Structure formats: structure tokens, C-alpha cells
Tab-separated table of C-alpha atoms in Angstrom:
chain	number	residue	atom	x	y	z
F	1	UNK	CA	41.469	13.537	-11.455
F	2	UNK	CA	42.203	10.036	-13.380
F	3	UNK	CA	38.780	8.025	-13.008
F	4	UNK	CA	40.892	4.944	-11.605
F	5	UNK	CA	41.273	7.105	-8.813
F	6	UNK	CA	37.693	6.672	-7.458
F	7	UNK	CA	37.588	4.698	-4.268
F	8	UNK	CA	34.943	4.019	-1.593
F	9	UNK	CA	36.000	7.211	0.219
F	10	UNK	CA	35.162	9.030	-2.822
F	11	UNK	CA	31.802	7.214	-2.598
F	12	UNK	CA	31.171	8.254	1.021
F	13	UNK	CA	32.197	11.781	0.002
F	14	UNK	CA	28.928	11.599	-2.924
F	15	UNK	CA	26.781	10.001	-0.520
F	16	UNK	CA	27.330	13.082	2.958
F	17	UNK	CA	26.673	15.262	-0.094
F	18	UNK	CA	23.082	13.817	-1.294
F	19	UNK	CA	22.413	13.731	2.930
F	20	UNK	CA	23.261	17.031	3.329
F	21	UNK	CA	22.116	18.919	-0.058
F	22	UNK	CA	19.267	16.408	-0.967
F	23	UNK	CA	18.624	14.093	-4.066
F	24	UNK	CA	19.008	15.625	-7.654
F	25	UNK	CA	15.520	16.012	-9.283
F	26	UNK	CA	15.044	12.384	-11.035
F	27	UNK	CA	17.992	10.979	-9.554
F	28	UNK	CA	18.528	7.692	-11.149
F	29	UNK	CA	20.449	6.457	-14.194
F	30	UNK	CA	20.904	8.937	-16.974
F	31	UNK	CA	22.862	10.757	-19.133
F	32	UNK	CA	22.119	13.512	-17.772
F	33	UNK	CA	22.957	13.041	-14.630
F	34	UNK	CA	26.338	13.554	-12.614
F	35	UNK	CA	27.905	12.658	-9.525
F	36	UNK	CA	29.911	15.528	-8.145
F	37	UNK	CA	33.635	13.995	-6.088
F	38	UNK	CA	35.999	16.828	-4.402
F	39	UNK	CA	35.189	19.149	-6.980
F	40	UNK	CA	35.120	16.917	-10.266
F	41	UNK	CA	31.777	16.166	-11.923
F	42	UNK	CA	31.984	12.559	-13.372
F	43	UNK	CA	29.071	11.384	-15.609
F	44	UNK	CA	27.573	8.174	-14.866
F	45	UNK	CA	28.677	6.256	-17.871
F	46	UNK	CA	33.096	5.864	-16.956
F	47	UNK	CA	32.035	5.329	-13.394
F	48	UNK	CA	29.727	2.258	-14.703
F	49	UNK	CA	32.682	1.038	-17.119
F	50	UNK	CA	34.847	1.680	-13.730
F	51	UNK	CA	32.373	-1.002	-11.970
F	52	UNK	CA	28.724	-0.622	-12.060
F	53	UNK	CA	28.263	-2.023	-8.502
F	54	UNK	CA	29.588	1.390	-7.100
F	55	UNK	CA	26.978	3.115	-8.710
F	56	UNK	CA	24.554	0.964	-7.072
F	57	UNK	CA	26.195	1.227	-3.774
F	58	UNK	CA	25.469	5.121	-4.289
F	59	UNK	CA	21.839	4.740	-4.870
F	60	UNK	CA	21.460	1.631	-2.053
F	61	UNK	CA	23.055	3.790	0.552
F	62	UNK	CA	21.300	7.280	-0.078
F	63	UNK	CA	17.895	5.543	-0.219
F	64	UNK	CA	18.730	3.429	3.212
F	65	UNK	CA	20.186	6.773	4.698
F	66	UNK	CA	16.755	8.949	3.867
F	67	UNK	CA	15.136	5.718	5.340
F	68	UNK	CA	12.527	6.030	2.026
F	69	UNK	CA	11.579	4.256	-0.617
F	70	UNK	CA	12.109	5.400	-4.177
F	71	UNK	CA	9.259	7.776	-4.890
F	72	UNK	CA	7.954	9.300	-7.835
F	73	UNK	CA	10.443	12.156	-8.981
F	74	UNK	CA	13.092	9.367	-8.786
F	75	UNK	CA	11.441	7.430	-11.515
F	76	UNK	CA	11.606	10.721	-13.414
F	77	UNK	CA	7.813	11.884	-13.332
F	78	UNK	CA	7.320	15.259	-14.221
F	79	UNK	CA	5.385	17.290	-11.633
F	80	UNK	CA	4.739	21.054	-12.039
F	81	UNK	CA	5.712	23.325	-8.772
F	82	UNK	CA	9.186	23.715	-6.180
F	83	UNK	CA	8.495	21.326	-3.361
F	84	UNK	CA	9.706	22.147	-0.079
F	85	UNK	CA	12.955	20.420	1.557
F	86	UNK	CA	11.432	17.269	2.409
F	87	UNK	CA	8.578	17.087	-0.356
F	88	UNK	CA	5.853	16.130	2.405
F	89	UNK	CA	3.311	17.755	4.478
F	90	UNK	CA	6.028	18.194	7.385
F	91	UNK	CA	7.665	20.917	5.140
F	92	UNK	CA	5.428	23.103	6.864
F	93	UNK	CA	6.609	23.948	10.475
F	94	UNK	CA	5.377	22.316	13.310
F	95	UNK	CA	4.018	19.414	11.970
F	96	UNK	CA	4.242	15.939	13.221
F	97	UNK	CA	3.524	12.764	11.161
F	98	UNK	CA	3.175	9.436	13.030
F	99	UNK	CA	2.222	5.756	12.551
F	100	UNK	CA	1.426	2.754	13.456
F	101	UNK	CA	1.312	-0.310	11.404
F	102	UNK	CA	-0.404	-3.785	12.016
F	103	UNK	CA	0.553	-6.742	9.731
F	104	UNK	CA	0.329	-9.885	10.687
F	105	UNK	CA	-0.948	-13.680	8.978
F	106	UNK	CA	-1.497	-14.818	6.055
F	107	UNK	CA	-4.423	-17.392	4.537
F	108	UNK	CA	-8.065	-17.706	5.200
F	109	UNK	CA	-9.872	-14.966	6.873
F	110	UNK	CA	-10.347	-16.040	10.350
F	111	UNK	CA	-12.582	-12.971	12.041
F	112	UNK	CA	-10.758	-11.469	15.103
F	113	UNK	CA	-7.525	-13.900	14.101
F	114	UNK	CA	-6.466	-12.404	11.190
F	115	UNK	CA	-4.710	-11.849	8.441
F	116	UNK	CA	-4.288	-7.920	9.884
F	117	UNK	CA	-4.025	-5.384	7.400
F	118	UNK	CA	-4.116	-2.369	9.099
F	119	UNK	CA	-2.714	0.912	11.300
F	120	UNK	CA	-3.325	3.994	12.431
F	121	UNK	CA	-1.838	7.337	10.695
F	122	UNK	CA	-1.529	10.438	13.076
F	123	UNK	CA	-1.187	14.530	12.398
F	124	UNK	CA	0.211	17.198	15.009
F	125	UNK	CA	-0.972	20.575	13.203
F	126	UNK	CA	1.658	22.166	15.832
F	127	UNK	CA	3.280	19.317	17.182
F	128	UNK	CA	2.640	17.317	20.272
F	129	UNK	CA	4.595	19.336	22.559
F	130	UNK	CA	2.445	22.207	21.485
F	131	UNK	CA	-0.644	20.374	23.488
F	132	UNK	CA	-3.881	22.492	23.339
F	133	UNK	CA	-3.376	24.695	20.081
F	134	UNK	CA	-5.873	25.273	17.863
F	135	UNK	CA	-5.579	26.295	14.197
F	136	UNK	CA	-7.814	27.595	11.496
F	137	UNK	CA	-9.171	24.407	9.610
F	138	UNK	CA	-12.567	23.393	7.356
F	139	UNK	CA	-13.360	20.499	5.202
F	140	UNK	CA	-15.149	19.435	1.993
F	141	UNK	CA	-16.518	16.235	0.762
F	142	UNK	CA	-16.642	15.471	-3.173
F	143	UNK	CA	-18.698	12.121	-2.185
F	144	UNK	CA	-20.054	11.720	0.969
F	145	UNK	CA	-19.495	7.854	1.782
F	146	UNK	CA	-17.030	7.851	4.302
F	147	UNK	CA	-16.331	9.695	7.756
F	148	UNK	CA	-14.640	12.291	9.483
F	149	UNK	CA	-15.012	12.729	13.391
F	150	UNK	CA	-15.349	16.071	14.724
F	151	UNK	CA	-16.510	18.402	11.474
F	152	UNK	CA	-19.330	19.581	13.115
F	153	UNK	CA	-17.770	21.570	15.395
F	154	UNK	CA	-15.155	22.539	13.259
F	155	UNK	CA	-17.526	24.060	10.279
F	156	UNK	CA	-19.319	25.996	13.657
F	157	UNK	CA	-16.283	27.387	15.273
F	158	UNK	CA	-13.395	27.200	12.655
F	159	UNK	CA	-11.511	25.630	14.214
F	160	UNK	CA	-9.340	22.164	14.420
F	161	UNK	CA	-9.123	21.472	18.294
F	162	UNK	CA	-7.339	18.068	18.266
F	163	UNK	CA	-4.868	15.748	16.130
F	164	UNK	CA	-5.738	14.208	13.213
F	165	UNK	CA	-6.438	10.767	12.921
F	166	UNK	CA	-6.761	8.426	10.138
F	167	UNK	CA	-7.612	4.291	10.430
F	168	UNK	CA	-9.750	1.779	8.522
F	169	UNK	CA	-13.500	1.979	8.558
F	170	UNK	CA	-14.275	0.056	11.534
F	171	UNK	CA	-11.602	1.403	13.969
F	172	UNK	CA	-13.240	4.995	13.892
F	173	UNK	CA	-14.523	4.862	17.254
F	174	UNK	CA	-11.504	2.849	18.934
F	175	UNK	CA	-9.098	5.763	17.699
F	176	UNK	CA	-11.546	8.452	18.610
F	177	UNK	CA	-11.659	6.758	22.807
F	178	UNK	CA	-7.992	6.430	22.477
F	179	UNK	CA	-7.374	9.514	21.850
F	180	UNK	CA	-9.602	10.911	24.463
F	181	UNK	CA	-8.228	8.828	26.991
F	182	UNK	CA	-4.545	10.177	25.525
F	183	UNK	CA	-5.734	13.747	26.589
F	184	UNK	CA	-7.056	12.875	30.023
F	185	UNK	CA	-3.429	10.902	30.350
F	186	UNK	CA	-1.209	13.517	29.271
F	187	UNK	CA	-3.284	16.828	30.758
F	188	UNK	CA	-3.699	17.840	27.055
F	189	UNK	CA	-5.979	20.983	28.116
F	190	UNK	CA	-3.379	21.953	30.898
F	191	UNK	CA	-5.220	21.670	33.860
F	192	UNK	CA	-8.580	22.877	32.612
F	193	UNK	CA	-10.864	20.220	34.631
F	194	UNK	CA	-14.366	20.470	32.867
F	195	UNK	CA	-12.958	20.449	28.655
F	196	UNK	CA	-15.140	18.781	26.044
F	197	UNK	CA	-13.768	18.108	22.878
F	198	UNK	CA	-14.534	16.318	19.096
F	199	UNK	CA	-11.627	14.161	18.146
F	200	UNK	CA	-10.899	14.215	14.233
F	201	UNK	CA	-10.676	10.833	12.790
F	202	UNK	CA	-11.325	9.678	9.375
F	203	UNK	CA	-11.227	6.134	7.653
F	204	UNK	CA	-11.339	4.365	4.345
F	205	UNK	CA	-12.009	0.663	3.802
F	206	UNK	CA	-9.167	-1.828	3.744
F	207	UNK	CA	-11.755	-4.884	4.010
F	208	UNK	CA	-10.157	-6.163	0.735
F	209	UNK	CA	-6.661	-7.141	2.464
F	210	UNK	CA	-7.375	-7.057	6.056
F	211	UNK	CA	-9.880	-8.616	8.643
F	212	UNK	CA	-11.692	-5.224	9.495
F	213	UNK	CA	-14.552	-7.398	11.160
F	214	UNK	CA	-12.083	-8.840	13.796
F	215	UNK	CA	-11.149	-4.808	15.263
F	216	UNK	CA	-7.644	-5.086	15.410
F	217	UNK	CA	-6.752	-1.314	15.977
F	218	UNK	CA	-6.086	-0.831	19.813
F	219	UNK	CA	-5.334	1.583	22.726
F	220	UNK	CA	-1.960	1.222	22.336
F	221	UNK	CA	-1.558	1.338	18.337
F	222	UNK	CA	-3.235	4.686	18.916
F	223	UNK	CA	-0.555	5.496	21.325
F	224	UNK	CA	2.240	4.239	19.213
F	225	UNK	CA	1.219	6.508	16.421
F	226	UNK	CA	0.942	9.328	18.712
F	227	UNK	CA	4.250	9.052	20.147
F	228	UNK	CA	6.019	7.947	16.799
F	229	UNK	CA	4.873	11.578	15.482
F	230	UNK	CA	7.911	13.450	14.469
F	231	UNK	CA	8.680	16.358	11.653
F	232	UNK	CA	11.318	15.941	9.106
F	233	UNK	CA	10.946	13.147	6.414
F	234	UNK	CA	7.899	10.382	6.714
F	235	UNK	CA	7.542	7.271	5.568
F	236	UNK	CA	4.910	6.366	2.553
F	237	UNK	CA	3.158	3.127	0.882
F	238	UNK	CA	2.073	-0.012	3.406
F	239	UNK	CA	2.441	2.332	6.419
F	240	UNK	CA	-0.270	3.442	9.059
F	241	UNK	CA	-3.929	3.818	8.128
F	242	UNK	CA	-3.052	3.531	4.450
F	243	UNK	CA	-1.150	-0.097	4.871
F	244	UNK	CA	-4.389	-2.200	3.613
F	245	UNK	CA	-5.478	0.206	0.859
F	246	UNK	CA	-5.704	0.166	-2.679
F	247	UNK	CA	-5.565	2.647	-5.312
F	248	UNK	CA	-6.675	3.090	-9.202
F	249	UNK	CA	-5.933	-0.629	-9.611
F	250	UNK	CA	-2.680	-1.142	-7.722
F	251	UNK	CA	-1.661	-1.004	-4.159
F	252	UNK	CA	-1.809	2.598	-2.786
F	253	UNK	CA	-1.732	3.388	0.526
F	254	UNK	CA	0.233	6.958	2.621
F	255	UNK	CA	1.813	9.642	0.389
F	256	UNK	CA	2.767	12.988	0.575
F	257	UNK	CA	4.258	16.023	-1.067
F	258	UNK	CA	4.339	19.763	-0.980
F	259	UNK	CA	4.677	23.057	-2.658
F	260	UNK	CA	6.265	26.444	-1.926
F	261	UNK	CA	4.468	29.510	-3.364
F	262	UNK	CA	5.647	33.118	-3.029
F	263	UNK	CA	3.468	36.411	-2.039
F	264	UNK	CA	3.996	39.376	-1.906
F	265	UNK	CA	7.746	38.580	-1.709
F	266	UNK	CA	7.396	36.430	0.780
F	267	UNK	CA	7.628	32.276	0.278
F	268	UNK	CA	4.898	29.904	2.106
F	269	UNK	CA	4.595	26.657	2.217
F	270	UNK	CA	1.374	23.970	1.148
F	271	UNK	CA	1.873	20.173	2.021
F	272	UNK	CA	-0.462	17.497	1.484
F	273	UNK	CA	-0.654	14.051	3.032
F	274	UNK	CA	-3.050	11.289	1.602
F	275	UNK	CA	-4.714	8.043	2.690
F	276	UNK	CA	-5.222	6.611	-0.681
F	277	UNK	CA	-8.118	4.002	-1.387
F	278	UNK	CA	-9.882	5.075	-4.444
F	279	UNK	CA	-10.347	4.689	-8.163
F	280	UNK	CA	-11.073	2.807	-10.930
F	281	UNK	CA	-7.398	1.348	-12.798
F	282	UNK	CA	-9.238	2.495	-16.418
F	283	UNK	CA	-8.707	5.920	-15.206
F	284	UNK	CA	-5.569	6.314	-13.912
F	285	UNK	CA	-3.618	9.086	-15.667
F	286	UNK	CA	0.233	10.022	-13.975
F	287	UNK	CA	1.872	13.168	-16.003
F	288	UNK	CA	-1.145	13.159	-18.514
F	289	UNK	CA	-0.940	9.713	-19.460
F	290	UNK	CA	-3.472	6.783	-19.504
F	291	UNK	CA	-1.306	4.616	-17.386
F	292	UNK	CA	-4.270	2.810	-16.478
F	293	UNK	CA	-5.065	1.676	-20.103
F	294	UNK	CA	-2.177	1.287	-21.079
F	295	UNK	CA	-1.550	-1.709	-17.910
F	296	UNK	CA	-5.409	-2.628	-18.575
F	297	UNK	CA	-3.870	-6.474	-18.357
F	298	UNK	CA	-1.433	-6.211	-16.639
F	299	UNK	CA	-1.166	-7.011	-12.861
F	300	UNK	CA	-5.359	-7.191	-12.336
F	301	UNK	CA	-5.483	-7.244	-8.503
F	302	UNK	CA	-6.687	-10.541	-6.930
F	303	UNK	CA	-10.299	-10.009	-4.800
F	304	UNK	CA	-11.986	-13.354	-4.008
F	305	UNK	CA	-15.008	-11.842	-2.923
F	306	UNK	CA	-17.936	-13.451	-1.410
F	307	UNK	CA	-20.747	-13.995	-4.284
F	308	UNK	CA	-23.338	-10.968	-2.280
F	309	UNK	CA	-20.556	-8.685	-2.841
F	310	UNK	CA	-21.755	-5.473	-4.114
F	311	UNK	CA	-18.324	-3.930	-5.022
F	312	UNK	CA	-17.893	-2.140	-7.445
F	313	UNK	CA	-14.801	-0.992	-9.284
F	314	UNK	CA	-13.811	2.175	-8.353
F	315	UNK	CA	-15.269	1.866	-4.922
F	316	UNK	CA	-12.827	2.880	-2.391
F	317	UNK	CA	-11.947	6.400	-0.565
F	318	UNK	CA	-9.454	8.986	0.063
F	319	UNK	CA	-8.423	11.194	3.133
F	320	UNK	CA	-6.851	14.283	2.072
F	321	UNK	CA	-5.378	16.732	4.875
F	322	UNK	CA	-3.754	19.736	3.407
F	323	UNK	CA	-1.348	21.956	5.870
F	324	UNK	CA	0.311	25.589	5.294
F	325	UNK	CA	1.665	27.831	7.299
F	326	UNK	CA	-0.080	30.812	5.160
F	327	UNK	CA	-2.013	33.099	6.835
F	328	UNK	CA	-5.902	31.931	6.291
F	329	UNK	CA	-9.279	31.917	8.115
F	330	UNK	CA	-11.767	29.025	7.607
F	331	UNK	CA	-14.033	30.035	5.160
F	332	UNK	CA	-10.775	30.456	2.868
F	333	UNK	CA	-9.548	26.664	4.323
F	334	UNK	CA	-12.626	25.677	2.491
F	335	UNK	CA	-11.707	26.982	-0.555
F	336	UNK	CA	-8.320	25.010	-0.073
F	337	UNK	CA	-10.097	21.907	0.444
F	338	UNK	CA	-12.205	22.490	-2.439
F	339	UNK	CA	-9.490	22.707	-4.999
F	340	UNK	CA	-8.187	18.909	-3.422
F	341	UNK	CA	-10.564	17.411	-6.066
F	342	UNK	CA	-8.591	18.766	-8.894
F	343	UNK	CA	-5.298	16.714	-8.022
F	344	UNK	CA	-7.568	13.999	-7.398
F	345	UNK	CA	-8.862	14.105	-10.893
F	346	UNK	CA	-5.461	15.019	-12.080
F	347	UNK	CA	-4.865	10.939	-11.360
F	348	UNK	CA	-8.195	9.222	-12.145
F	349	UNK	CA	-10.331	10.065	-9.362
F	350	UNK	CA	-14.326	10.064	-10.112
F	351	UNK	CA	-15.835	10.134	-6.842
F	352	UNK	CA	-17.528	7.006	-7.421
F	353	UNK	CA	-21.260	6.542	-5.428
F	354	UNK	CA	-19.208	3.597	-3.328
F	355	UNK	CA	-16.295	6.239	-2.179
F	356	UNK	CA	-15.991	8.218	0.148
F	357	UNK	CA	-13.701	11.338	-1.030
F	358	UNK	CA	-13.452	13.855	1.874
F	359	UNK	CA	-10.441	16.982	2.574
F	360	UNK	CA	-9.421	18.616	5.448
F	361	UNK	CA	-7.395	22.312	5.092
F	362	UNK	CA	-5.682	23.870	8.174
F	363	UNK	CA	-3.113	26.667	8.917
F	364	UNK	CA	-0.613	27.044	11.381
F	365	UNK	CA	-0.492	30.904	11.242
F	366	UNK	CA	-2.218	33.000	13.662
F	367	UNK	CA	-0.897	30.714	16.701
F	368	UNK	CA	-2.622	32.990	18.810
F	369	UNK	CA	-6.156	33.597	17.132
F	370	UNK	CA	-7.693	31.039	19.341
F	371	UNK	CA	-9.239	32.669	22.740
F	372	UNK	CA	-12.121	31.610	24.907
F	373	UNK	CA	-12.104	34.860	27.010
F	374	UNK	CA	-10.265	36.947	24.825
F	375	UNK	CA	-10.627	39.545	21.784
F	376	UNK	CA	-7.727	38.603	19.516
F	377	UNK	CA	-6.079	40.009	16.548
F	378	UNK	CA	-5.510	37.931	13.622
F	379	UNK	CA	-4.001	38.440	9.739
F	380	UNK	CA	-5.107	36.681	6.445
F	381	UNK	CA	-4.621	37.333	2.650
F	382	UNK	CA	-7.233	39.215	0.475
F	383	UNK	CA	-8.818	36.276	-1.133
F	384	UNK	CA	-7.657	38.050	-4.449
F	385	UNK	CA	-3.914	36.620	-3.454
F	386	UNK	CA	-4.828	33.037	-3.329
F	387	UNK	CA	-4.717	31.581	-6.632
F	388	UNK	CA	-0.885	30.315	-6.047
F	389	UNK	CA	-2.220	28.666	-2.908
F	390	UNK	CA	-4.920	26.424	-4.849
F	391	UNK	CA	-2.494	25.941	-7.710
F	392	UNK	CA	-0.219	24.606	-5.255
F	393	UNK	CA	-2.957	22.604	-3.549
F	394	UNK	CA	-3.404	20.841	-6.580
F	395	UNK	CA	0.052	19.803	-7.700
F	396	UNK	CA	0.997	19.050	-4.377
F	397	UNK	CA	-2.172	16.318	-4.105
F	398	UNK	CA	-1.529	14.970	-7.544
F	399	UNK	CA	2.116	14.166	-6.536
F	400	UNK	CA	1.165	12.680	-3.068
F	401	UNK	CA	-1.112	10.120	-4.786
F	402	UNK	CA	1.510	9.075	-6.838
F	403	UNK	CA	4.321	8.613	-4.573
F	404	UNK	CA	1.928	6.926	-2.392
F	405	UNK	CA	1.454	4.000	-5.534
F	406	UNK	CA	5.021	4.475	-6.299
F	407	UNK	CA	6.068	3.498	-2.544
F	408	UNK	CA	3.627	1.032	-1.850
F	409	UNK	CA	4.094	-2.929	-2.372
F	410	UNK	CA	2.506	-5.932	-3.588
F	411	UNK	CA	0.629	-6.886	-0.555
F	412	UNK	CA	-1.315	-10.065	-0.267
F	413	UNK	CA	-4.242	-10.363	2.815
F	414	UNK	CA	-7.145	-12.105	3.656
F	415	UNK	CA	-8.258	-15.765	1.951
F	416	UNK	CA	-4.959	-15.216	-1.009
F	417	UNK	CA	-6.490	-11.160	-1.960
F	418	UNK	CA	-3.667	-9.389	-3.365
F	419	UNK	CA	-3.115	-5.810	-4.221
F	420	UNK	CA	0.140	-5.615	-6.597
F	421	UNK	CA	2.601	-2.933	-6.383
F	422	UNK	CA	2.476	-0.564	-9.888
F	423	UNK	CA	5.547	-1.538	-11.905
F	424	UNK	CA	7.962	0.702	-11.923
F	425	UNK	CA	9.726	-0.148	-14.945
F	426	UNK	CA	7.176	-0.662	-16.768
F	427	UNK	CA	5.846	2.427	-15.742
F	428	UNK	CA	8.917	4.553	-17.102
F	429	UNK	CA	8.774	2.145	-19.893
F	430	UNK	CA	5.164	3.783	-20.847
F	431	UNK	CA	5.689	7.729	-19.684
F	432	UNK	CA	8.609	7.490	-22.410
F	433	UNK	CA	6.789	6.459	-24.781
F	434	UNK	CA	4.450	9.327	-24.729
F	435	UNK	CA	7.752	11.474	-23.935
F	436	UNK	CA	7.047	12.482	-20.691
F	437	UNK	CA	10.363	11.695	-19.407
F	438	UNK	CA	13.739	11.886	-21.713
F	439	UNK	CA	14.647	8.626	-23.567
């Protein structure tokens, strides 16, 4: 086939094949990359010399039909481990990601006016429709200044009971009453008439870019999160909880990614979704490399804080909530969660004294291990099979941070603070030049 020969139906033919195969590990511009028409492979550089705006309409319409944002394996970072289908928490089956997000204003802070820099992030473990299903789940805290709803009950019994829920600081307790006015609405406990329950909700702080004092999270952007929930691909960056946050010096915000390990011949899945608010820019390290240092000047974000501030850099948080679908009881959840700091430090994270750095771990195996009247019968792995399963923890947490940054976008909020996007050339720019990814 004669190159002139390309035409826009050739193009729609490349893009129903990235929809229905999925994106080539780094896609972007390289040598090394090729575009496969009816058969013929054609390298990128006679298509550009055939007219470089078809190339472009390639990469503009696979990004707008996966409804994402570029993310980090399309720059061409390196990550260790096979990710699952979707490379997100929802790679495990059953769960549901949803959000809502609340921008709106710009200018002076005005308290309960604005600017709003804010949302609400929610987790099915089993999916709405699933209603009352508890799975195996525990937690672990590297620094202790933050919150999570509910992990009393859930280190007693072992079990998650409810959604997960993640907002700003202050919103904590509006999410938690929303939600327990959601399960009075909907009959979550299925005609049971006398049911108690500990919503899950955690926060971090997005009082840099947002008016957290004015208590902008609602009933209803509770509601919308709930019933935006959905498997499949998620959006990442300025969305949900993590749409005011900041991260290692640049915006952060929502990411995700996952890993699929293999035991005992049989393949199982970890994902990992993150609400991203910590670090200190010196320290942030992507594929090995001081990115941070190396950007030291470059992009400083904007805080006009008051002058009894006592920020600190590095100050911030993250949520962590890890998912897999391997079979696991809650004291080994806890060894999960434990191995979350590792991917965190991986990127720069210190748990500062100012941030509050805590994990949540849950399966959705054993669907029916929960019983209130009941003996029941469950499975798990010999802890001597779990290695893979941290390992995959791990990478799968480094790689959400980073897509998180790598999504996210300069944001500007209250009285002119802004939080600007990592650049992404410049980025590549650096990671080549300690030969992390090809020249």
C-alpha cells in the first residue's frame, strides 16, 4: 500500500483499533512506534511528511474517545509491573468509582462565597447495586494527622461495611450524614429496621485553593458522586475530593493504576486509587530521578498565606485505598496497607509531622464470608504467597501518584493561590537526560 493512499477512513480504521485493543505502551511520537492500517504497519515519520496534522488527529481523537487525559505511560515513564485493562483501581471487578466536582469563582477569599475548590470522590468495593456487602478491609497510618471515619469498627470486626468516601478536611461530617441519609433513602440494609453503621470517609486539606471555611460540600454533591459511580475507566487530576490538592510541589489531585500478579497459576488483580496532597517538591523522584531538584525554580507554586500561617513545606496528606479481588483476611489487608508507604516513598513522600498519610486495603473475594447468624466458610493465601501482592501494591501506588500530577492542571483559587500543573515537556526533557526514557 502506496502511503498517498492514506485517507481519513484509514484514520478511523487506527483509531476503532486503539478503542478496541487499547493504547500502545508510551504511545506518543517515536521512532519506535507504528500505526497499524488494514494490515500495513506505517512508521510515524512518512505519515508526518504525508501531513503531520493526521497524526495529531490520531492522538486528539483516541484521547477524547477514552474521555482521559494523557497520563504517565504516555509521556513514556517507565513503571515496573502488567497493569490491568484499564490501569485503575476498577480493574478489579465490581468496583465503582464516582465524583463530584465543585469549582466555582475566582479572586479574594470571600468565606461561604467562594472561590470553591472542592468535591467529593466515592468507592463501591462491590458496586452500588450490590447494596449491603461487606468485604475484608484494614488500614494503616504512616502519620497520623488526618482522618478516616469508621476504622474503629473496621480494625474490631474486619470488616468494610459501607462505601468509601473521600472530601476535603472540613466536609468529613457533611459526607458522613449524607451518606447515612443515602442508606435510609435507598433501603441500603434491605429492610433490616434497627441497622447501625460507621460510614468511611477520609479527607486531606485543600485550604490552599479553596474556601474550606465556607462548607461547600452538600447533600446532593454526596449524591452526585454516589450515583456517578461506575466501573470501567475513571477520570484523574482536578476531579472529586482531589480537585483542590497539591502534590510534591505541583498540582496533584485523583490518580490511579493497577497491577496483575499471578499465583499459583492463577492471575489476580491489585488497583490503587489516590487522593494526593502531600510532599515536599525537593523530594520528588518519578522513575528514580530527582525531578524535584532538577525543577527546584521552576514553576514555585503561588500561596499568599496569612502572616500566622504555620505551613510548612511538605505539609499536606494522602488517601490511599488499595482493592483486589485476591483472596485475603484482614490481618493480611494490613499488611497490604503497610507496604502503601513504599510507593509513597518511591515519589518523595516523608510523612511530614503536618500530613496526614493514611491506607485503606480491601478484597472483594469471599463475597459470602460476612454473616451475622451464620458459620461461614472462607479461603485466603498462606501468607508465604504474598510477596507478588505487596510488590504489586507498591508499583501500582507509585504509578497512581504520578498519573495523578501528570493529569492534573494549573489551578488557581482563593485571593490569586495557584498550584501549577508539572510540565510535561519539560518533564520528558529531564527523564531523558538521565536515560530513563529512549532519546
Amino acid at each position: 500500500m502506496r502511503f498517498n493512499n492514506i485517507n481519513i477512513d484509514h484514520i478511523n480504521l487506527a483509531v476503532k483499533d486503539f478503542k478496541e485493543k487499547g493504547f500502545p505502551i508510551g504511545f506518543g511520537p517515536s521512532k519506535y512506534f507504528e500505526v497499524e492500517i488494514q494490515g500495513v504497519l506505517y512508521p510515524p515519520k512518512p505519515i508526518i511528511m504525508k501531513g503531520i496534522y493526521m497524526v495529531f488527529i490520531i492522538m486528539l481523537l483516541c484521547f477524547q474517545s477514552y474521555g482521559q487525559k494523557p497520563r504517565a505511560r504516555d509521556l513514556g515513564i517507565p513503571f515496573t509491573g502488567i497493569t490491568g485493562k484499564f490501569n485503575a483501581i476498577t480493574d478489579v471487578k465490581g468496583v465503582e468509582v464516582g465524583y463530584s466536582t465543585i469549582i466555582s469563582g475566582n479572586g479574594k477569599n470571600i468565606i461561604g462565597k467562594g472561590p470553591v475548590r472542592t468535591g467529593v470522590t466515592a468507592i463501591f468495593p462491590r458496586g452500588k447495586a450490590k447494596k449491603f456487602s461487606p468485604v475484608y478491609a484494614n488500614w494503616y497510618s504512616l502519620n497520623g494527622n488526618g482522618e478516616m471515619t469508621g476504622t474503629t469498627w473496621l480494625t474490631e470486626s474486619g470488616f468494610l461495611e459501607t462505601p468509601i468516601m473521600i472530601t476535603n478536611t472540613n466536609s468529613v461530617g457533611a459526607v458522613r450524614q449524607a451518606v447515612l441519609k443515602w442508606f435510609v433513602d435507598t433501603d441500603w440494609y434491605s429492610g433490616d429496621v434497627e441497622w447501625y453503621t460507621y460510614p468511611l470517609v477520609a479527607e486531606t486539606y485543600d485550604g490552599k485553593l479553596n474556601d474550606i471555611y465556607g462548607f461547600h460540600v452538600k447533600e446532593k454533591h454526596v449524591l452526585e458522586a454516589i450515583t456517578n459511580a461506575k466501573s470501567g475507566k475513571i477520570s484523574e487530576g482536578n476531579v472529586g475530593g482531589g480537585t483542590g490538592m497539591t502534590c510534591l510541589g505541583f498540582k496533584g489531585g485523583t490518580g490511579t493504576s493497577s497491577r496483575l500478579v499471578t499465583i499459583d497459576k492463577k492471575s489476580y488483580t491489585i488497583g490503587a486509587l489516590v487522593q494526593s496532597n502531600f510532599g515536599s517538591k525537593k523530594n520528588l523522584t518519578i522513575a528514580g530521578v530527582p525531578v524535584g531538584i532538577e525543577l527546584k525554580d521552576t514553576l514555585n507554586s503561588i500561596y499568599k498565606a496569612p502572616p500566622q500561617s504555620r505551613r510548612e513545606e511538605g505539609d499536606g496528606s494522602i488517601i490511599v485505598v488499595v482493592a483486589t479481588d485476591a483472596p485475603l483476611l484482614s490481618h493480611q489487608l494490613k499488611r497490604i496497607a503497610q507496604r502503601v508507604t513504599i510507593g509513597m516513598g518511591l515519589v518523595g513522600g516523608r510523612g511530614s509531622n503536618g500530613s496526614g498519610d493514611i491506607y485503606l486495603a480491601f478484597s472483594t473475594a469471599n463475597e459470602n464470608g460476612f454473616s451475622r447468624d451464620k458459620t461461614t466458610t472462607v479461603e485466603t493465601f498462606s501468607n508465604d504467597k504474598m510477596t507478588p501482592l505487596f510488590e504489586a501494591t507498591v508499583h501500582a501506588v507509585e504509578e497512581a501518584i504520578i498519573n495523578a500530577m501528570i493529569a492534573a492542571e494549573t489551578m488557581e483559587g482563593i485571593n490569586g493561590n495557584k498550584a501549577y500543573a508539572i510540565p510535561h515537556d519539560l518533564l520528558i526533557k529531564i527523564l531523558k537526560k538521565y536515560n530513563r526514557i529512549k532519546k
